[in-house]
Amino acid sequence: MRVLISADMEGVTGVADPADVRPGEPEYERHRRQLTAEVNAAVRGVLARHPGATVTVTEAHAAFRNLLLPDLDPRARVLRGRPKTYGMLAGLERGADAVIFLGYHAKAGTAGAVLAHTVSGAVIADVRCQGRSLGEIGLNAALAAHLGTAPVLVTGDDLTVREAAQTIPGVHTVEVKRALGASAADSLHPVRACELIEDAVPAALDARAEVRPPRFTGPVELEIDVHRTATADHALLVPGMRRTGGTTLCYPAPDYPTAYRLVELVATLGLAAS
């Protein structure tokens, strides 16, 4: 059994404000400890069900350097830093049987969700593949499916797990907090959140054949709505990219992995243009 844990941060219990997940802020240090604790809970859950499993943790928040490595379960390997192949899902190119989306958040535009955004809140307003709007949960689930990996568990706030259930029928979820607004949450105690995550993993792994993630075969028409016209200007430097509106970009990707990586590229170009 090979399991990848994609560790984002906005969906960790207790996180509510942008400063909670911003390196250099006082609260960030406390919340990165909780992120590490929740990852460790998932690792324990995997190894309780499959003692011989290979567990890899891939950092999936900001610059991909958030986990406290000395505190990480020593039975896991960790991928950190950027850029990484497939970004939030780096490691899937090596092959995996299941992937866990830990500490995730709702997609951009989700009313009332804690710190909702898609890839880069400062750059991207929406992403559509074949006309279907997808946040990070959907984008990552579709990549996992393309690479033969089942997304089995999503943790985050109540609106995040609702999005997960709608986007990935059959997926298991753990609600570690309830959203009270974009920067407010009713959170579980950190210990309780870890207990729920650890307990949920074995059943999620057992049910991986029941998961039905979104799939895109063949060419994919990718559309990205960005916030600024300057971002669109920079994105037009990509051969084949075209503008279909003032801030809407369209790209005819030959396959889904190419579309996925184009989203990350547009986000990077947008930050460079700001």
PDB file of N, CA and C in Angstrom, residues 110-202:
ATOM      1  N   THR A 110     -16.934  30.512  -2.598  1.00  0.00           N
ATOM      2  CA  THR A 110     -17.845  29.785  -1.714  1.00  0.00           C
ATOM      3  C   THR A 110     -18.239  30.690  -0.548  1.00  0.00           C
ATOM      4  N   ALA A 111     -19.472  31.108  -0.521  1.00  0.00           N
ATOM      5  CA  ALA A 111     -19.930  32.058   0.496  1.00  0.00           C
ATOM      6  C   ALA A 111     -19.820  31.459   1.891  1.00  0.00           C
ATOM      7  N   GLY A 112     -19.161  32.198   2.782  1.00  0.00           N
ATOM      8  CA  GLY A 112     -19.084  31.810   4.184  1.00  0.00           C
ATOM      9  C   GLY A 112     -18.011  30.819   4.538  1.00  0.00           C
ATOM     10  N   ALA A 113     -17.295  30.284   3.559  1.00  0.00           N
ATOM     11  CA  ALA A 113     -16.269  29.285   3.844  1.00  0.00           C
ATOM     12  C   ALA A 113     -14.995  29.948   4.360  1.00  0.00           C
ATOM     13  N   VAL A 114     -14.281  29.252   5.229  1.00  0.00           N
ATOM     14  CA  VAL A 114     -13.058  29.794   5.815  1.00  0.00           C
ATOM     15  C   VAL A 114     -11.941  29.838   4.776  1.00  0.00           C
ATOM     16  N   LEU A 115     -11.434  31.038   4.515  1.00  0.00           N
ATOM     17  CA  LEU A 115     -10.271  31.252   3.647  1.00  0.00           C
ATOM     18  C   LEU A 115     -10.415  30.551   2.292  1.00  0.00           C
ATOM     19  N   ALA A 116     -11.620  30.604   1.717  1.00  0.00           N
ATOM     20  CA  ALA A 116     -11.870  29.948   0.434  1.00  0.00           C
ATOM     21  C   ALA A 116     -11.084  30.620  -0.691  1.00  0.00           C
ATOM     22  N   HIS A 117     -10.492  29.820  -1.555  1.00  0.00           N
ATOM     23  CA  HIS A 117      -9.791  30.305  -2.741  1.00  0.00           C
ATOM     24  C   HIS A 117      -9.477  29.112  -3.635  1.00  0.00           C
ATOM     25  N   THR A 118      -8.954  29.386  -4.817  1.00  0.00           N
ATOM     26  CA  THR A 118      -8.530  28.330  -5.730  1.00  0.00           C
ATOM     27  C   THR A 118      -7.111  28.622  -6.180  1.00  0.00           C
ATOM     28  N   VAL A 119      -6.181  27.827  -5.694  1.00  0.00           N
ATOM     29  CA  VAL A 119      -4.741  27.887  -6.017  1.00  0.00           C
ATOM     30  C   VAL A 119      -4.108  29.169  -5.488  1.00  0.00           C
ATOM     31  N   SER A 120      -4.560  30.316  -5.953  1.00  0.00           N
ATOM     32  CA  SER A 120      -4.033  31.596  -5.467  1.00  0.00           C
ATOM     33  C   SER A 120      -5.179  32.582  -5.374  1.00  0.00           C
ATOM     34  N   GLY A 121      -5.547  32.949  -4.163  1.00  0.00           N
ATOM     35  CA  GLY A 121      -6.661  33.860  -3.965  1.00  0.00           C
ATOM     36  C   GLY A 121      -6.417  35.235  -4.562  1.00  0.00           C
ATOM     37  N   ALA A 122      -5.162  35.638  -4.662  1.00  0.00           N
ATOM     38  CA  ALA A 122      -4.843  36.950  -5.201  1.00  0.00           C
ATOM     39  C   ALA A 122      -4.906  36.985  -6.725  1.00  0.00           C
ATOM     40  N   VAL A 123      -4.934  35.813  -7.354  1.00  0.00           N
ATOM     41  CA  VAL A 123      -4.822  35.748  -8.812  1.00  0.00           C
ATOM     42  C   VAL A 123      -6.065  35.171  -9.471  1.00  0.00           C
ATOM     43  N   ILE A 124      -6.576  34.045  -8.969  1.00  0.00           N
ATOM     44  CA  ILE A 124      -7.579  33.263  -9.689  1.00  0.00           C
ATOM     45  C   ILE A 124      -8.956  33.395  -9.040  1.00  0.00           C
ATOM     46  N   ALA A 125      -9.971  33.655  -9.886  1.00  0.00           N
ATOM     47  CA  ALA A 125     -11.357  33.745  -9.423  1.00  0.00           C
ATOM     48  C   ALA A 125     -12.117  32.452  -9.674  1.00  0.00           C
ATOM     49  N   ASP A 126     -11.762  31.717 -10.725  1.00  0.00           N
ATOM     50  CA  ASP A 126     -12.430  30.447 -11.022  1.00  0.00           C
ATOM     51  C   ASP A 126     -11.608  29.680 -12.042  1.00  0.00           C
ATOM     52  N   VAL A 127     -11.741  28.350 -11.989  1.00  0.00           N
ATOM     53  CA  VAL A 127     -11.123  27.458 -12.969  1.00  0.00           C
ATOM     54  C   VAL A 127     -12.202  26.518 -13.469  1.00  0.00           C
ATOM     55  N   ARG A 128     -12.274  26.351 -14.802  1.00  0.00           N
ATOM     56  CA  ARG A 128     -13.242  25.442 -15.390  1.00  0.00           C
ATOM     57  C   ARG A 128     -12.552  24.491 -16.362  1.00  0.00           C
ATOM     58  N   CYS A 129     -12.889  23.226 -16.254  1.00  0.00           N
ATOM     59  CA  CYS A 129     -12.422  22.213 -17.196  1.00  0.00           C
ATOM     60  C   CYS A 129     -13.641  21.635 -17.897  1.00  0.00           C
ATOM     61  N   GLN A 130     -13.660  21.742 -19.212  1.00  0.00           N
ATOM     62  CA  GLN A 130     -14.828  21.319 -19.990  1.00  0.00           C
ATOM     63  C   GLN A 130     -16.104  21.977 -19.461  1.00  0.00           C
ATOM     64  N   GLY A 131     -15.969  23.216 -19.008  1.00  0.00           N
ATOM     65  CA  GLY A 131     -17.105  23.972 -18.525  1.00  0.00           C
ATOM     66  C   GLY A 131     -17.463  23.730 -17.078  1.00  0.00           C
ATOM     67  N   ARG A 132     -16.780  22.802 -16.409  1.00  0.00           N
ATOM     68  CA  ARG A 132     -17.095  22.478 -15.011  1.00  0.00           C
ATOM     69  C   ARG A 132     -16.188  23.248 -14.066  1.00  0.00           C
ATOM     70  N   SER A 133     -16.776  24.019 -13.160  1.00  0.00           N
ATOM     71  CA  SER A 133     -16.001  24.789 -12.198  1.00  0.00           C
ATOM     72  C   SER A 133     -15.427  23.858 -11.132  1.00  0.00           C
ATOM     73  N   LEU A 134     -14.127  23.999 -10.884  1.00  0.00           N
ATOM     74  CA  LEU A 134     -13.439  23.146  -9.922  1.00  0.00           C
ATOM     75  C   LEU A 134     -12.537  23.979  -9.018  1.00  0.00           C
ATOM     76  N   GLY A 135     -12.550  23.648  -7.729  1.00  0.00           N
ATOM     77  CA  GLY A 135     -11.580  24.210  -6.799  1.00  0.00           C
ATOM     78  C   GLY A 135     -10.405  23.251  -6.667  1.00  0.00           C
ATOM     79  N   GLU A 136      -9.616  23.447  -5.642  1.00  0.00           N
ATOM     80  CA  GLU A 136      -8.443  22.581  -5.463  1.00  0.00           C
ATOM     81  C   GLU A 136      -8.845  21.126  -5.210  1.00  0.00           C
ATOM     82  N   ILE A 137      -9.974  20.919  -4.544  1.00  0.00           N
ATOM     83  CA  ILE A 137     -10.431  19.551  -4.309  1.00  0.00           C
ATOM     84  C   ILE A 137     -10.696  18.859  -5.638  1.00  0.00           C
ATOM     85  N   GLY A 138     -11.464  19.499  -6.509  1.00  0.00           N
ATOM     86  CA  GLY A 138     -11.786  18.896  -7.792  1.00  0.00           C
ATOM     87  C   GLY A 138     -10.595  18.775  -8.717  1.00  0.00           C
ATOM     88  N   LEU A 139      -9.777  19.825  -8.788  1.00  0.00           N
ATOM     89  CA  LEU A 139      -8.589  19.784  -9.646  1.00  0.00           C
ATOM     90  C   LEU A 139      -7.654  18.656  -9.223  1.00  0.00           C
ATOM     91  N   ASN A 140      -7.438  18.537  -7.917  1.00  0.00           N
ATOM     92  CA  ASN A 140      -6.515  17.512  -7.426  1.00  0.00           C
ATOM     93  C   ASN A 140      -7.105  16.114  -7.528  1.00  0.00           C
ATOM     94  N   ALA A 141      -8.410  15.992  -7.295  1.00  0.00           N
ATOM     95  CA  ALA A 141      -9.049  14.681  -7.420  1.00  0.00           C
ATOM     96  C   ALA A 141      -8.986  14.187  -8.855  1.00  0.00           C
ATOM     97  N   ALA A 142      -9.195  15.082  -9.812  1.00  0.00           N
ATOM     98  CA  ALA A 142      -9.143  14.687 -11.217  1.00  0.00           C
ATOM     99  C   ALA A 142      -7.728  14.275 -11.627  1.00  0.00           C
ATOM    100  N   LEU A 143      -6.708  14.966 -11.103  1.00  0.00           N
ATOM    101  CA  LEU A 143      -5.339  14.564 -11.414  1.00  0.00           C
ATOM    102  C   LEU A 143      -5.033  13.206 -10.803  1.00  0.00           C
ATOM    103  N   ALA A 144      -5.454  13.007  -9.563  1.00  0.00           N
ATOM    104  CA  ALA A 144      -5.236  11.709  -8.926  1.00  0.00           C
ATOM    105  C   ALA A 144      -5.886  10.603  -9.744  1.00  0.00           C
ATOM    106  N   ALA A 145      -7.127  10.822 -10.186  1.00  0.00           N
ATOM    107  CA  ALA A 145      -7.826   9.811 -10.974  1.00  0.00           C
ATOM    108  C   ALA A 145      -7.088   9.539 -12.280  1.00  0.00           C
ATOM    109  N   HIS A 146      -6.591  10.590 -12.917  1.00  0.00           N
ATOM    110  CA  HIS A 146      -5.857  10.431 -14.174  1.00  0.00           C
ATOM    111  C   HIS A 146      -4.620   9.571 -13.987  1.00  0.00           C
ATOM    112  N   LEU A 147      -4.003   9.690 -12.804  1.00  0.00           N
ATOM    113  CA  LEU A 147      -2.771   8.958 -12.529  1.00  0.00           C
ATOM    114  C   LEU A 147      -3.033   7.631 -11.817  1.00  0.00           C
ATOM    115  N   GLY A 148      -4.296   7.241 -11.722  1.00  0.00           N
ATOM    116  CA  GLY A 148      -4.642   5.941 -11.164  1.00  0.00           C
ATOM    117  C   GLY A 148      -4.651   5.858  -9.660  1.00  0.00           C
ATOM    118  N   THR A 149      -4.847   7.008  -8.995  1.00  0.00           N
ATOM    119  CA  THR A 149      -4.850   7.058  -7.536  1.00  0.00           C
ATOM    120  C   THR A 149      -6.220   7.492  -7.028  1.00  0.00           C
ATOM    121  N   ALA A 150      -6.705   6.841  -5.982  1.00  0.00           N
ATOM    122  CA  ALA A 150      -8.018   7.178  -5.435  1.00  0.00           C
ATOM    123  C   ALA A 150      -7.897   8.239  -4.353  1.00  0.00           C
ATOM    124  N   PRO A 151      -8.601   9.385  -4.491  1.00  0.00           N
ATOM    125  CA  PRO A 151      -8.677  10.357  -3.386  1.00  0.00           C
ATOM    126  C   PRO A 151      -9.699   9.849  -2.374  1.00  0.00           C
ATOM    127  N   VAL A 152      -9.247   9.478  -1.194  1.00  0.00           N
ATOM    128  CA  VAL A 152     -10.117   8.730  -0.281  1.00  0.00           C
ATOM    129  C   VAL A 152     -10.642   9.530   0.905  1.00  0.00           C
ATOM    130  N   LEU A 153      -9.955  10.615   1.281  1.00  0.00           N
ATOM    131  CA  LEU A 153     -10.348  11.342   2.488  1.00  0.00           C
ATOM    132  C   LEU A 153     -10.036  12.822   2.319  1.00  0.00           C
ATOM    133  N   VAL A 154     -10.977  13.674   2.748  1.00  0.00           N
ATOM    134  CA  VAL A 154     -10.786  15.127   2.737  1.00  0.00           C
ATOM    135  C   VAL A 154     -11.113  15.652   4.125  1.00  0.00           C
ATOM    136  N   THR A 155     -10.241  16.503   4.692  1.00  0.00           N
ATOM    137  CA  THR A 155     -10.510  17.133   5.981  1.00  0.00           C
ATOM    138  C   THR A 155     -10.540  18.649   5.807  1.00  0.00           C
ATOM    139  N   GLY A 156     -11.400  19.303   6.608  1.00  0.00           N
ATOM    140  CA  GLY A 156     -11.511  20.752   6.541  1.00  0.00           C
ATOM    141  C   GLY A 156     -12.781  21.213   7.227  1.00  0.00           C
ATOM    142  N   ASP A 157     -13.262  22.412   6.853  1.00  0.00           N
ATOM    143  CA  ASP A 157     -14.484  22.915   7.468  1.00  0.00           C
ATOM    144  C   ASP A 157     -15.716  22.265   6.838  1.00  0.00           C
ATOM    145  N   ASP A 158     -16.897  22.591   7.354  1.00  0.00           N
ATOM    146  CA  ASP A 158     -18.120  21.932   6.891  1.00  0.00           C
ATOM    147  C   ASP A 158     -18.426  22.203   5.434  1.00  0.00           C
ATOM    148  N   LEU A 159     -18.123  23.401   4.941  1.00  0.00           N
ATOM    149  CA  LEU A 159     -18.386  23.711   3.538  1.00  0.00           C
ATOM    150  C   LEU A 159     -17.380  23.026   2.624  1.00  0.00           C
ATOM    151  N   THR A 160     -16.186  22.816   3.131  1.00  0.00           N
ATOM    152  CA  THR A 160     -15.178  22.074   2.370  1.00  0.00           C
ATOM    153  C   THR A 160     -15.581  20.617   2.208  1.00  0.00           C
ATOM    154  N   VAL A 161     -16.011  19.985   3.297  1.00  0.00           N
ATOM    155  CA  VAL A 161     -16.375  18.572   3.189  1.00  0.00           C
ATOM    156  C   VAL A 161     -17.660  18.415   2.373  1.00  0.00           C
ATOM    157  N   ARG A 162     -18.530  19.418   2.391  1.00  0.00           N
ATOM    158  CA  ARG A 162     -19.709  19.360   1.520  1.00  0.00           C
ATOM    159  C   ARG A 162     -19.296  19.415   0.055  1.00  0.00           C
ATOM    160  N   GLU A 163     -18.361  20.311  -0.268  1.00  0.00           N
ATOM    161  CA  GLU A 163     -17.846  20.385  -1.639  1.00  0.00           C
ATOM    162  C   GLU A 163     -17.191  19.066  -2.045  1.00  0.00           C
ATOM    163  N   ALA A 164     -16.441  18.479  -1.118  1.00  0.00           N
ATOM    164  CA  ALA A 164     -15.776  17.208  -1.411  1.00  0.00           C
ATOM    165  C   ALA A 164     -16.791  16.114  -1.735  1.00  0.00           C
ATOM    166  N   ALA A 165     -17.855  16.030  -0.936  1.00  0.00           N
ATOM    167  CA  ALA A 165     -18.868  15.000  -1.148  1.00  0.00           C
ATOM    168  C   ALA A 165     -19.584  15.185  -2.481  1.00  0.00           C
ATOM    169  N   GLN A 166     -19.797  16.436  -2.878  1.00  0.00           N
ATOM    170  CA  GLN A 166     -20.461  16.716  -4.150  1.00  0.00           C
ATOM    171  C   GLN A 166     -19.537  16.466  -5.339  1.00  0.00           C
ATOM    172  N   THR A 167     -18.247  16.717  -5.152  1.00  0.00           N
ATOM    173  CA  THR A 167     -17.287  16.617  -6.246  1.00  0.00           C
ATOM    174  C   THR A 167     -16.766  15.201  -6.423  1.00  0.00           C
ATOM    175  N   ILE A 168     -16.635  14.470  -5.306  1.00  0.00           N
ATOM    176  CA  ILE A 168     -16.048  13.123  -5.324  1.00  0.00           C
ATOM    177  C   ILE A 168     -17.014  12.159  -4.638  1.00  0.00           C
ATOM    178  N   PRO A 169     -18.027  11.695  -5.314  1.00  0.00           N
ATOM    179  CA  PRO A 169     -18.944  10.737  -4.678  1.00  0.00           C
ATOM    180  C   PRO A 169     -18.189   9.540  -4.105  1.00  0.00           C
ATOM    181  N   GLY A 170     -18.534   9.186  -2.875  1.00  0.00           N
ATOM    182  CA  GLY A 170     -17.893   8.053  -2.217  1.00  0.00           C
ATOM    183  C   GLY A 170     -16.721   8.419  -1.342  1.00  0.00           C
ATOM    184  N   VAL A 171     -16.244   9.659  -1.423  1.00  0.00           N
ATOM    185  CA  VAL A 171     -15.093  10.048  -0.612  1.00  0.00           C
ATOM    186  C   VAL A 171     -15.505  10.135   0.853  1.00  0.00           C
ATOM    187  N   HIS A 172     -14.576   9.827   1.759  1.00  0.00           N
ATOM    188  CA  HIS A 172     -14.800  10.006   3.187  1.00  0.00           C
ATOM    189  C   HIS A 172     -14.324  11.405   3.585  1.00  0.00           C
ATOM    190  N   THR A 173     -14.910  11.952   4.634  1.00  0.00           N
ATOM    191  CA  THR A 173     -14.561  13.309   5.061  1.00  0.00           C
ATOM    192  C   THR A 173     -14.477  13.386   6.576  1.00  0.00           C
ATOM    193  N   VAL A 174     -13.727  14.374   7.045  1.00  0.00           N
ATOM    194  CA  VAL A 174     -13.670  14.708   8.464  1.00  0.00           C
ATOM    195  C   VAL A 174     -13.841  16.216   8.596  1.00  0.00           C
ATOM    196  N   GLU A 175     -14.891  16.620   9.296  1.00  0.00           N
ATOM    197  CA  GLU A 175     -15.151  18.033   9.552  1.00  0.00           C
ATOM    198  C   GLU A 175     -14.472  18.414  10.865  1.00  0.00           C
ATOM    199  N   VAL A 176     -13.443  19.271  10.787  1.00  0.00           N
ATOM    200  CA  VAL A 176     -12.726  19.666  11.995  1.00  0.00           C
ATOM    201  C   VAL A 176     -13.164  21.034  12.517  1.00  0.00           C
ATOM    202  N   LYS A 177     -14.016  21.720  11.744  1.00  0.00           N
ATOM    203  CA  LYS A 177     -14.537  23.015  12.194  1.00  0.00           C
ATOM    204  C   LYS A 177     -15.739  23.370  11.337  1.00  0.00           C
ATOM    205  N   ARG A 178     -16.540  24.299  11.839  1.00  0.00           N
ATOM    206  CA  ARG A 178     -17.671  24.823  11.086  1.00  0.00           C
ATOM    207  C   ARG A 178     -17.371  26.276  10.732  1.00  0.00           C
ATOM    208  N   ALA A 179     -17.600  26.596   9.464  1.00  0.00           N
ATOM    209  CA  ALA A 179     -17.329  27.953   9.002  1.00  0.00           C
ATOM    210  C   ALA A 179     -18.364  28.927   9.541  1.00  0.00           C
ATOM    211  N   LEU A 180     -17.891  30.035  10.071  1.00  0.00           N
ATOM    212  CA  LEU A 180     -18.753  31.124  10.532  1.00  0.00           C
ATOM    213  C   LEU A 180     -18.605  32.349   9.643  1.00  0.00           C
ATOM    214  N   GLY A 181     -17.743  32.236   8.643  1.00  0.00           N
ATOM    215  CA  GLY A 181     -17.474  33.343   7.738  1.00  0.00           C
ATOM    216  C   GLY A 181     -16.104  33.146   7.126  1.00  0.00           C
ATOM    217  N   ALA A 182     -15.707  34.076   6.280  1.00  0.00           N
ATOM    218  CA  ALA A 182     -14.434  33.949   5.581  1.00  0.00           C
ATOM    219  C   ALA A 182     -13.245  33.911   6.530  1.00  0.00           C
ATOM    220  N   SER A 183     -13.389  34.552   7.699  1.00  0.00           N
ATOM    221  CA  SER A 183     -12.283  34.599   8.660  1.00  0.00           C
ATOM    222  C   SER A 183     -12.765  34.286  10.068  1.00  0.00           C
ATOM    223  N   ALA A 184     -13.678  33.308  10.171  1.00  0.00           N
ATOM    224  CA  ALA A 184     -14.186  32.926  11.486  1.00  0.00           C
ATOM    225  C   ALA A 184     -14.631  31.469  11.442  1.00  0.00           C
ATOM    226  N   ALA A 185     -14.375  30.737  12.534  1.00  0.00           N
ATOM    227  CA  ALA A 185     -14.724  29.318  12.561  1.00  0.00           C
ATOM    228  C   ALA A 185     -15.015  28.853  13.977  1.00  0.00           C
ATOM    229  N   ASP A 186     -15.858  27.837  14.054  1.00  0.00           N
ATOM    230  CA  ASP A 186     -16.151  27.123  15.294  1.00  0.00           C
ATOM    231  C   ASP A 186     -15.377  25.808  15.202  1.00  0.00           C
ATOM    232  N   SER A 187     -14.250  25.714  15.911  1.00  0.00           N
ATOM    233  CA  SER A 187     -13.309  24.614  15.715  1.00  0.00           C
ATOM    234  C   SER A 187     -13.359  23.568  16.819  1.00  0.00           C
ATOM    235  N   LEU A 188     -13.058  22.343  16.436  1.00  0.00           N
ATOM    236  CA  LEU A 188     -12.852  21.284  17.412  1.00  0.00           C
ATOM    237  C   LEU A 188     -11.563  21.537  18.186  1.00  0.00           C
ATOM    238  N   HIS A 189     -11.472  20.950  19.377  1.00  0.00           N
ATOM    239  CA  HIS A 189     -10.209  20.981  20.106  1.00  0.00           C
ATOM    240  C   HIS A 189      -9.153  20.268  19.259  1.00  0.00           C
ATOM    241  N   PRO A 190      -7.924  20.750  19.244  1.00  0.00           N
ATOM    242  CA  PRO A 190      -6.882  20.124  18.429  1.00  0.00           C
ATOM    243  C   PRO A 190      -6.722  18.619  18.650  1.00  0.00           C
ATOM    244  N   VAL A 191      -6.821  18.169  19.894  1.00  0.00           N
ATOM    245  CA  VAL A 191      -6.684  16.733  20.160  1.00  0.00           C
ATOM    246  C   VAL A 191      -7.836  15.957  19.536  1.00  0.00           C
ATOM    247  N   ARG A 192      -9.056  16.497  19.663  1.00  0.00           N
ATOM    248  CA  ARG A 192     -10.217  15.809  19.102  1.00  0.00           C
ATOM    249  C   ARG A 192     -10.135  15.730  17.586  1.00  0.00           C
ATOM    250  N   ALA A 193      -9.677  16.791  16.937  1.00  0.00           N
ATOM    251  CA  ALA A 193      -9.534  16.765  15.481  1.00  0.00           C
ATOM    252  C   ALA A 193      -8.585  15.655  15.048  1.00  0.00           C
ATOM    253  N   CYS A 194      -7.485  15.511  15.759  1.00  0.00           N
ATOM    254  CA  CYS A 194      -6.520  14.459  15.423  1.00  0.00           C
ATOM    255  C   CYS A 194      -7.117  13.069  15.632  1.00  0.00           C
ATOM    256  N   GLU A 195      -7.891  12.910  16.687  1.00  0.00           N
ATOM    257  CA  GLU A 195      -8.527  11.609  16.944  1.00  0.00           C
ATOM    258  C   GLU A 195      -9.467  11.237  15.801  1.00  0.00           C
ATOM    259  N   LEU A 196     -10.264  12.196  15.340  1.00  0.00           N
ATOM    260  CA  LEU A 196     -11.216  11.919  14.269  1.00  0.00           C
ATOM    261  C   LEU A 196     -10.497  11.562  12.967  1.00  0.00           C
ATOM    262  N   ILE A 197      -9.421  12.284  12.671  1.00  0.00           N
ATOM    263  CA  ILE A 197      -8.668  12.005  11.450  1.00  0.00           C
ATOM    264  C   ILE A 197      -8.054  10.605  11.504  1.00  0.00           C
ATOM    265  N   GLU A 198      -7.392  10.291  12.598  1.00  0.00           N
ATOM    266  CA  GLU A 198      -6.773   8.973  12.731  1.00  0.00           C
ATOM    267  C   GLU A 198      -7.809   7.860  12.599  1.00  0.00           C
ATOM    268  N   ASP A 199      -8.969   8.043  13.217  1.00  0.00           N
ATOM    269  CA  ASP A 199     -10.011   7.024  13.177  1.00  0.00           C
ATOM    270  C   ASP A 199     -10.626   6.871  11.788  1.00  0.00           C
ATOM    271  N   ALA A 200     -10.658   7.953  10.999  1.00  0.00           N
ATOM    272  CA  ALA A 200     -11.323   7.923   9.694  1.00  0.00           C
ATOM    273  C   ALA A 200     -10.485   7.277   8.605  1.00  0.00           C
ATOM    274  N   VAL A 201      -9.174   7.300   8.744  1.00  0.00           N
ATOM    275  CA  VAL A 201      -8.302   6.851   7.657  1.00  0.00           C
ATOM    276  C   VAL A 201      -8.491   5.379   7.294  1.00  0.00           C
ATOM    277  N   PRO A 202      -8.502   4.439   8.237  1.00  0.00           N
ATOM    278  CA  PRO A 202      -8.619   3.030   7.836  1.00  0.00           C
ATOM    279  C   PRO A 202      -9.855   2.735   6.996  1.00  0.00           C
TER     280      PRO A 202
END
